[in-house]
Amino acid sequence: MSLITADQLHRISPVARSDIVAAIIDKADEMFPAYGLATLLRVRHFLAQVAEETGGLRVLEEDLDYSAMRLMQVWPARFPTLATAEPYAHNPRRLADRVYGGRMGNAGPNDGWKYRGRGLLQTTGKAMFALLQHDTGLPLVDQPELASAPEHMLQCAVVSFVRIHGVLAACDRNDVAGVTRLVNGGLTNLAARRLYLAHCDHAIAELGAIGAVPA
């Protein structure tokens, strides 16, 4: 029996895209045990974070198409007025280079856009893609889009979760805030992450698809 089923993932997020669901199911039996997602609690926390980062298993690339007003809300220090925000409104490429350029390992003139959030955990920044490349062996610095490719997205997310962010101890404590800080760098959308975790607890416990894996 597969560790994760399509029914489980749709219970966690009824709006989940079928291609994302299929990509997770296809690799879960291989990737979860290989990287230490070997308990129900760890799997639940992983799926909860993935569900939130992808808008309910729907989005694999960061959406940077913001109105000027929304830019002022999201990045108030960078865009304190409409006049400063309007040149970047509904201009994702220019916005990415403005807000991500010159940090997170981004040095080239287009690095902010190239290394925008991608994949199941929205990996962002050239430095993070370089770490992920080191641990997966995938050429992610040259091809960051591989983090969103069906054949690689789960491995990239699991490696990021376990090795780069180092969340297993926080998972074992059932500390959703601690997991979120490690994955997100803050507590963005913590309430949504808690809700997804509750959905994961219900879906996986009820269906018992992980069977022999201890809780």
PDB file of N, CA and C in Angstrom, residues 118-119 139-140 142-153 156:
ATOM      1  N   ARG A 118      10.015  28.636  -5.791  1.00  0.00           N
ATOM      2  CA  ARG A 118       9.631  27.524  -6.662  1.00  0.00           C
ATOM      3  C   ARG A 118       9.476  26.248  -5.846  1.00  0.00           C
ATOM      4  N   GLY A 119       8.634  25.351  -6.359  1.00  0.00           N
ATOM      5  CA  GLY A 119       8.522  24.024  -5.788  1.00  0.00           C
ATOM      6  C   GLY A 119       7.535  23.924  -4.644  1.00  0.00           C
ATOM      7  N   PRO A 139      21.052  19.910 -11.081  1.00  0.00           N
ATOM      8  CA  PRO A 139      21.664  21.185 -11.490  1.00  0.00           C
ATOM      9  C   PRO A 139      20.726  22.374 -11.267  1.00  0.00           C
ATOM     10  N   LEU A 140      20.391  22.621 -10.016  1.00  0.00           N
ATOM     11  CA  LEU A 140      19.363  23.602  -9.693  1.00  0.00           C
ATOM     12  C   LEU A 140      19.822  25.044  -9.821  1.00  0.00           C
ATOM     13  N   ASP A 142      21.673  26.242 -12.286  1.00  0.00           N
ATOM     14  CA  ASP A 142      21.450  26.561 -13.696  1.00  0.00           C
ATOM     15  C   ASP A 142      19.987  26.397 -14.098  1.00  0.00           C
ATOM     16  N   GLN A 143      19.309  25.447 -13.454  1.00  0.00           N
ATOM     17  CA  GLN A 143      17.925  25.145 -13.828  1.00  0.00           C
ATOM     18  C   GLN A 143      17.032  25.107 -12.587  1.00  0.00           C
ATOM     19  N   PRO A 144      16.765  26.249 -11.965  1.00  0.00           N
ATOM     20  CA  PRO A 144      15.944  26.248 -10.750  1.00  0.00           C
ATOM     21  C   PRO A 144      14.531  25.733 -10.980  1.00  0.00           C
ATOM     22  N   GLU A 145      14.085  25.748 -12.240  1.00  0.00           N
ATOM     23  CA  GLU A 145      12.744  25.253 -12.542  1.00  0.00           C
ATOM     24  C   GLU A 145      12.598  23.765 -12.251  1.00  0.00           C
ATOM     25  N   LEU A 146      13.717  23.047 -12.103  1.00  0.00           N
ATOM     26  CA  LEU A 146      13.639  21.620 -11.774  1.00  0.00           C
ATOM     27  C   LEU A 146      12.983  21.382 -10.422  1.00  0.00           C
ATOM     28  N   ALA A 147      13.024  22.367  -9.539  1.00  0.00           N
ATOM     29  CA  ALA A 147      12.388  22.218  -8.224  1.00  0.00           C
ATOM     30  C   ALA A 147      10.879  22.078  -8.340  1.00  0.00           C
ATOM     31  N   SER A 148      10.329  22.487  -9.490  1.00  0.00           N
ATOM     32  CA  SER A 148       8.891  22.374  -9.726  1.00  0.00           C
ATOM     33  C   SER A 148       8.539  21.245 -10.691  1.00  0.00           C
ATOM     34  N   ALA A 149       9.545  20.547 -11.197  1.00  0.00           N
ATOM     35  CA  ALA A 149       9.298  19.480 -12.166  1.00  0.00           C
ATOM     36  C   ALA A 149       8.686  18.270 -11.465  1.00  0.00           C
ATOM     37  N   PRO A 150       7.715  17.599 -12.080  1.00  0.00           N
ATOM     38  CA  PRO A 150       7.039  16.478 -11.423  1.00  0.00           C
ATOM     39  C   PRO A 150       7.985  15.409 -10.896  1.00  0.00           C
ATOM     40  N   GLU A 151       9.039  15.113 -11.653  1.00  0.00           N
ATOM     41  CA  GLU A 151       9.945  14.038 -11.255  1.00  0.00           C
ATOM     42  C   GLU A 151      10.899  14.436 -10.136  1.00  0.00           C
ATOM     43  N   HIS A 152      10.996  15.724  -9.829  1.00  0.00           N
ATOM     44  CA  HIS A 152      11.958  16.181  -8.826  1.00  0.00           C
ATOM     45  C   HIS A 152      11.340  16.952  -7.658  1.00  0.00           C
ATOM     46  N   MET A 153      10.105  17.402  -7.787  1.00  0.00           N
ATOM     47  CA  MET A 153       9.570  18.331  -6.787  1.00  0.00           C
ATOM     48  C   MET A 153       9.516  17.743  -5.384  1.00  0.00           C
ATOM     49  N   CYS A 156      13.123  17.521  -3.873  1.00  0.00           N
ATOM     50  CA  CYS A 156      13.607  18.859  -3.510  1.00  0.00           C
ATOM     51  C   CYS A 156      12.959  19.345  -2.224  1.00  0.00           C
TER      52      CYS A 156
END
